[in-house]
């Protein structure tokens, strides 16, 4: 098991990390003095903290999958123009990249726990605002503002939460790393699977979207006493490690991340509308997407372990990229009778692809500082450019009136991901 405190002090990580910790990168690795673990008293308090962190993860993807589950109803009832649908599915992913670099800066100033608390407050407010109707202006302004707030909040959580898990549970990384990553996948599955049933029960898409503010608010209240009692000292930044922006290896890994993000968030945003356009009813479409995301969990559990067993990940990177692109295209073009097979292939491929892309952070770096810098580069560029996937799918659908062009797009994206994944998988390190 990796001791997170020692890795921060000595600036070294195992050359071949255990799968339980390989995606947990500390965004505060350059802070001097090193950020202290969250102050808790006793095992029960530590277990309570762990529960809070996992529950935060359980709220980080419902924003994406819940909106897509009732997209036809929102578009029809709110009278959304085509450009607005494209923007609403693209903006939150773009903001994941825009706000990611701010997370370590805010944590250095206020403390990671309080920044997480603030992010959950913004997320809850955004979820409450998103379905609101403004007199004289309709639903569109609130949809834009609420969605943007959610994207910014999730960006901060994405960056800081893994470091807290790693810092506060150095001897339980296997358990906590697994629970954390599973919670994030589960949040997308829950949003896809339960939003349409809530709509069916209430008859209102606004109620279906408001529903997701409740769990966020509960987690906010649970985490409040933990965060407010934390004391935060003064920290400085000491840049250590290689300059990842000048590394060819880092750029290959980052482009691999961009291409997987293009497919990953397009699944969250567009798979349910794709299925509904093919004639699948809303409830079944939500269930199919939910099962596909559950299969992502399975892929994310086994793919990193397989990747970490070898010094060279070229084959596995290429295979899971082609599985994802092919699964996406078959979900559009393949016989509808086999739709569960196509979306299952997509889910296994996407979960594996996302996990191995994140695993490259640790496998291609020699120490914690370089890993933190590469992670920041991958999240900023990866999510920022990765949002073009949802944008292109929306524009192609708006321009052609079908998702056929999107199917061709993701055959190309999957192929490019295989090429860059093959290159990123070579046994080399950032900085030589």
XYZ file of C-alpha atoms in Angstrom:
432
model
C 0.000 0.000 0.000
C 1.325 3.457 -0.829
C 1.851 5.844 2.077
C 0.508 9.129 0.717
C 2.319 11.256 3.307
C 5.682 9.693 2.513
C 5.149 10.093 -1.213
C 4.514 13.808 -0.670
C 7.599 14.232 1.504
C 10.066 12.339 -0.634
C 8.569 13.188 -4.035
C 8.582 9.603 -5.216
C 5.973 7.109 -6.223
C 6.339 3.474 -7.162
C 7.363 3.104 -10.783
C 4.510 0.672 -11.326
C 1.685 1.857 -9.019
C -0.977 -0.384 -7.597
C -4.242 -0.149 -9.474
C -6.058 1.088 -6.375
C -4.100 4.326 -6.316
C -3.050 4.929 -9.883
C -5.678 7.581 -10.610
C -5.411 9.393 -7.258
C -3.133 12.341 -8.050
C -2.509 15.009 -5.418
C -3.198 18.464 -6.872
C -1.400 20.059 -3.912
C 1.870 18.191 -4.452
C 3.814 21.450 -4.950
C 2.626 23.059 -1.689
C 5.249 23.901 0.937
C 4.711 22.991 3.687
C 2.693 19.988 2.547
C -1.033 20.217 3.217
C -1.949 18.367 6.384
C -4.530 15.573 6.489
C -8.061 16.550 7.403
C -8.357 16.888 11.182
C -10.614 14.151 12.548
C -10.807 12.519 15.957
C -10.997 8.751 16.041
C -11.954 6.005 13.641
C -15.627 6.902 13.522
C -14.827 10.443 12.471
C -12.426 9.126 9.829
C -15.105 6.744 8.529
C -17.548 9.665 8.436
C -15.046 11.692 6.392
C -14.620 8.778 3.982
C -18.388 8.508 3.595
C -18.602 12.224 2.803
C -15.892 12.025 0.141
C -17.528 9.032 -1.536
C -20.926 10.763 -1.467
C -19.402 13.849 -3.071
C -18.156 11.599 -5.869
C -21.678 10.217 -6.180
C -22.875 13.679 -7.262
C -20.275 14.508 -9.913
C -21.874 13.083 -13.069
C -25.645 13.276 -12.536
C -25.610 16.759 -14.095
C -24.601 15.316 -17.467
C -26.696 12.155 -17.651
C -29.893 13.561 -16.088
C -30.242 16.329 -18.656
C -29.796 13.982 -21.608
C -32.401 11.576 -20.203
C -35.182 14.158 -20.650
C -33.627 16.223 -23.445
C -36.573 15.799 -25.881
C -39.030 16.914 -23.184
C -36.900 19.894 -22.165
C -36.412 20.939 -25.792
C -40.120 20.704 -26.570
C -41.544 22.267 -23.407
C -38.982 25.053 -23.023
C -38.881 25.749 -26.761
C -35.102 25.467 -26.914
C -33.502 26.374 -30.247
C -30.985 23.922 -31.667
C -27.991 26.092 -30.770
C -29.081 26.206 -27.133
C -29.201 22.409 -26.911
C -25.679 22.232 -28.319
C -24.401 24.839 -25.854
C -26.101 23.227 -22.842
C -24.504 19.866 -23.584
C -21.071 21.416 -24.246
C -20.615 24.160 -21.628
C -20.332 21.990 -18.489
C -17.587 19.848 -20.042
C -15.710 22.934 -21.281
C -15.825 24.410 -17.788
C -14.249 21.252 -16.379
C -11.114 22.294 -18.250
C -11.435 26.043 -17.634
C -11.789 25.801 -13.842
C -9.470 22.848 -13.221
C -6.302 25.017 -12.936
C -7.995 27.197 -10.294
C -8.548 24.325 -7.858
C -4.967 24.107 -6.467
C -4.800 27.913 -6.236
C -8.020 28.090 -4.220
C -6.975 25.137 -2.053
C -3.683 26.866 -1.237
C -5.585 29.975 -0.154
C -8.566 28.491 1.689
C -7.831 24.788 2.218
C -9.019 21.874 0.092
C -11.846 20.949 2.468
C -13.394 24.413 2.397
C -13.029 24.683 -1.364
C -14.835 21.340 -1.694
C -17.560 22.656 0.605
C -17.885 25.787 -1.527
C -17.991 23.696 -4.684
C -20.798 21.530 -3.284
C -22.678 24.704 -2.342
C -22.348 26.020 -5.908
C -23.313 22.608 -7.319
C -26.453 22.456 -5.188
C -27.385 26.022 -6.137
C -26.797 25.258 -9.813
C -28.996 22.165 -9.670
C -31.757 24.197 -8.006
C -31.456 27.020 -10.519
C -31.197 24.890 -13.662
C -34.921 23.999 -14.134
C -36.256 27.371 -12.925
C -38.456 29.542 -15.137
C -37.773 33.281 -15.095
C -40.904 35.382 -15.702
C -40.745 36.954 -19.118
C -37.564 35.123 -20.062
C -38.558 31.455 -19.882
C -36.286 28.580 -18.903
C -33.244 29.321 -21.045
C -31.371 31.836 -18.804
C -31.662 29.611 -15.733
C -30.658 26.542 -17.730
C -27.510 28.332 -18.901
C -26.590 29.788 -15.517
C -27.363 26.645 -13.535
C -25.517 24.375 -15.949
C -22.468 26.663 -15.941
C -22.421 26.758 -12.138
C -22.572 22.960 -11.997
C -19.715 22.592 -14.482
C -17.468 24.981 -12.544
C -18.213 23.249 -9.227
C -17.573 19.771 -10.617
C -14.248 20.948 -12.053
C -13.013 21.896 -8.579
C -14.214 18.607 -7.099
C -12.609 16.604 -9.913
C -9.194 18.069 -9.130
C -9.220 18.175 -5.318
C -11.161 15.074 -4.319
C -8.571 12.455 -5.433
C -5.846 14.226 -3.437
C -7.987 14.263 -0.300
C -8.761 10.567 -0.671
C -5.069 9.828 -1.091
C -3.935 12.172 1.700
C -6.459 11.138 4.373
C -6.511 7.373 3.731
C -2.889 6.377 3.001
C -3.442 2.888 4.446
C -6.852 2.335 2.833
C -6.130 3.402 -0.728
C -7.429 0.132 -2.172
C -10.793 0.515 -0.484
C -11.169 4.270 -0.810
C -9.777 4.455 -4.340
C -12.230 1.785 -5.454
C -15.193 3.382 -3.677
C -14.359 6.829 -5.045
C -14.011 5.767 -8.678
C -17.073 3.524 -8.455
C -19.112 6.385 -6.990
C -18.323 8.645 -9.937
C -19.389 6.000 -12.448
C -22.467 5.219 -10.367
C -23.485 8.890 -10.378
C -23.735 8.860 -14.165
C -25.690 5.595 -14.076
C -28.111 6.970 -11.480
C -28.715 10.140 -13.480
C -29.410 8.132 -16.627
C -31.573 5.500 -14.965
C -33.757 7.476 -12.553
C -34.412 10.821 -14.250
C -36.987 9.608 -16.752
C -38.934 7.560 -14.146
C -39.167 10.712 -11.997
C -40.443 12.569 -15.063
C -42.998 9.824 -15.715
C -44.193 9.942 -12.112
C -44.494 13.734 -11.917
C -45.189 14.659 -15.536
C -42.695 17.529 -15.226
C -39.152 17.604 -16.553
C -38.428 20.388 -14.074
C -39.207 18.025 -11.186
C -36.990 15.359 -12.747
C -34.037 17.772 -12.802
C -34.767 19.329 -9.403
C -34.685 15.830 -7.932
C -30.875 15.777 -8.199
C -30.461 18.857 -6.012
C -31.671 16.822 -3.015
C -28.704 14.388 -2.752
C -26.258 17.236 -3.382
C -27.835 19.258 -0.565
C -27.693 16.273 1.801
C -23.972 15.766 1.115
C -23.401 19.507 1.575
C -24.951 19.358 5.043
C -23.050 16.196 5.957
C -19.692 17.659 4.911
C -20.319 21.098 6.471
C -19.129 20.294 10.038
C -16.008 18.552 8.707
C -14.976 21.460 6.497
C -15.699 24.418 8.756
C -13.560 23.161 11.644
C -10.448 22.806 9.495
C -7.634 25.271 10.102
C -5.529 26.241 7.146
C -1.973 27.567 7.302
C 0.003 29.554 4.776
C 1.443 27.610 1.850
C 3.816 28.468 -0.952
C 4.273 26.800 -4.290
C 7.584 25.208 -5.139
C 7.722 24.032 -8.713
C 9.370 20.649 -8.896
C 9.457 17.997 -11.572
C 9.791 18.291 -15.326
C 8.089 20.841 -17.573
C 5.348 18.644 -18.972
C 4.347 21.249 -21.561
C 7.637 20.633 -23.397
C 7.412 16.849 -23.318
C 6.353 14.895 -26.402
C 5.256 12.004 -24.166
C 3.049 14.333 -22.117
C 1.378 15.661 -25.251
C 0.737 12.142 -26.564
C -0.883 11.175 -23.252
C -2.871 14.427 -23.201
C -4.197 14.015 -26.755
C -5.162 10.457 -25.826
C -7.103 11.997 -22.927
C -8.731 14.579 -25.229
C -10.002 11.898 -27.595
C -11.350 9.674 -24.812
C -13.075 12.693 -23.234
C -14.713 13.507 -26.578
C -16.320 10.069 -26.564
C -16.953 9.805 -22.832
C -18.959 12.990 -22.398
C -20.743 12.468 -25.702
C -22.061 9.207 -24.254
C -23.405 11.070 -21.213
C -24.915 13.840 -23.324
C -26.176 12.063 -26.428
C -26.568 8.296 -26.026
C -30.090 8.560 -24.565
C -31.265 10.961 -27.321
C -29.676 8.660 -29.925
C -31.616 5.679 -28.583
C -34.860 7.646 -28.395
C -34.457 8.834 -31.987
C -34.072 5.176 -32.966
C -37.485 4.455 -31.435
C -36.562 3.310 -27.918
C -38.951 4.698 -25.286
C -37.583 7.092 -22.685
C -37.628 4.695 -19.731
C -35.901 1.901 -21.640
C -33.363 4.317 -23.120
C -32.464 5.511 -19.634
C -32.106 1.922 -18.439
C -29.886 1.006 -21.394
C -27.616 3.989 -20.757
C -27.517 3.173 -17.053
C -26.509 -0.453 -17.706
C -23.890 0.716 -20.200
C -22.411 2.985 -17.532
C -22.473 0.165 -14.970
C -20.406 -1.830 -17.458
C -18.051 1.148 -17.539
C -17.425 0.433 -13.856
C -16.465 -3.130 -14.717
C -14.044 -1.953 -17.372
C -12.568 0.670 -15.056
C -11.884 -1.977 -12.401
C -9.998 -4.439 -14.590
C -8.317 -2.381 -17.327
C -5.890 -0.431 -15.085
C -4.802 -3.644 -13.344
C -4.035 -5.193 -16.711
C -2.263 -2.056 -17.943
C -0.107 -1.789 -14.812
C 1.111 -5.397 -15.188
C 3.110 -4.476 -18.269
C 5.757 -1.890 -19.019
C 4.170 -1.278 -22.423
C 0.455 -0.422 -22.780
C 0.263 0.082 -26.548
C -2.023 -2.861 -27.305
C -4.531 -2.345 -24.503
C -4.764 1.402 -25.235
C -5.468 0.762 -28.912
C -7.956 -2.058 -28.290
C -10.135 -0.184 -25.774
C -10.127 2.919 -27.987
C -11.392 0.913 -30.965
C -13.981 -0.837 -28.756
C -15.320 2.550 -27.681
C -15.461 4.118 -31.130
C -16.937 0.955 -32.628
C -19.494 0.583 -29.841
C -20.596 4.172 -30.280
C -21.002 3.767 -34.053
C -22.849 0.459 -33.702
C -25.258 2.082 -31.227
C -26.209 4.361 -34.136
C -25.919 2.035 -37.143
C -26.222 -1.505 -35.721
C -29.462 -3.529 -35.735
C -31.772 -2.285 -32.997
C -32.469 -5.863 -31.868
C -28.860 -6.027 -30.652
C -28.797 -2.572 -29.046
C -27.960 -4.038 -25.628
C -24.894 -5.693 -27.172
C -23.714 -2.498 -28.871
C -24.174 -0.322 -25.794
C -22.576 -3.033 -23.625
C -19.524 -3.015 -25.891
C -19.500 0.770 -25.673
C -19.710 0.681 -21.879
C -16.900 -1.832 -21.406
C -14.745 0.014 -23.909
C -15.405 3.474 -22.488
C -14.823 2.490 -18.876
C -11.576 0.771 -19.801
C -10.493 3.661 -22.023
C -11.098 6.312 -19.368
C -9.311 4.260 -16.715
C -6.222 3.482 -18.793
C -5.985 7.123 -19.941
C -5.878 8.206 -16.291
C -3.488 5.393 -15.439
C -1.035 6.821 -17.970
C -0.504 9.729 -15.556
C 1.309 7.453 -13.132
C 2.852 5.056 -15.624
C 4.496 7.810 -17.658
C 5.905 9.862 -14.737
C 8.649 9.181 -12.189
C 7.456 11.172 -9.166
C 4.445 12.787 -7.524
C 5.266 16.316 -8.671
C 5.514 15.338 -12.333
C 2.319 13.286 -11.984
C 0.471 16.303 -10.541
C 1.682 18.536 -13.388
C 0.725 15.992 -16.045
C -2.666 15.526 -14.385
C -3.256 19.291 -14.469
C -2.264 19.433 -18.130
C -4.506 16.483 -18.994
C -7.524 17.874 -17.156
C -7.171 21.420 -18.458
C -6.515 20.483 -22.087
C -8.353 17.164 -22.011
C -11.675 18.445 -20.740
C -11.383 21.796 -22.517
C -10.854 20.236 -25.947
C -12.783 17.088 -25.066
C -15.957 19.147 -24.921
C -15.731 19.533 -28.702
C -17.120 15.987 -28.910
C -20.507 16.963 -27.503
C -20.382 20.164 -29.549
C -19.731 18.351 -32.826
C -22.409 15.728 -32.198
C -24.954 18.487 -31.553
C -23.942 20.503 -34.583
C -23.926 17.467 -36.863
C -27.356 16.438 -35.641
C -28.687 19.952 -36.057
C -27.197 20.251 -39.544
C -28.159 16.811 -40.901
C -31.255 15.960 -38.869
C -29.867 12.593 -37.741
C -27.042 11.053 -35.714
C -25.543 9.162 -38.673
C -22.777 11.719 -39.164
C -21.937 11.436 -35.456
C -21.475 7.696 -35.905
C -18.887 8.336 -38.604
C -17.280 10.995 -36.431
C -16.691 8.589 -33.587
C -15.331 5.899 -35.830
C -12.691 8.499 -36.728
C -12.229 9.633 -33.123
C -11.878 6.036 -31.927
C -9.256 5.371 -34.593
C -7.292 8.505 -33.654
C -7.520 7.542 -29.987
C -6.067 4.135 -30.877
C -3.162 5.814 -32.695
C -2.312 8.230 -29.864
C -2.985 5.580 -27.233
C -0.529 3.307 -29.016
C 2.104 6.041 -28.916
C 1.332 7.031 -25.331
C 1.578 3.376 -24.288
C 5.269 3.036 -25.131
C 7.541 2.428 -22.132
C 8.873 5.959 -21.744
C 8.644 8.665 -19.131
C 7.782 12.340 -19.260
C 11.104 14.152 -19.239
C 13.044 11.242 -20.732
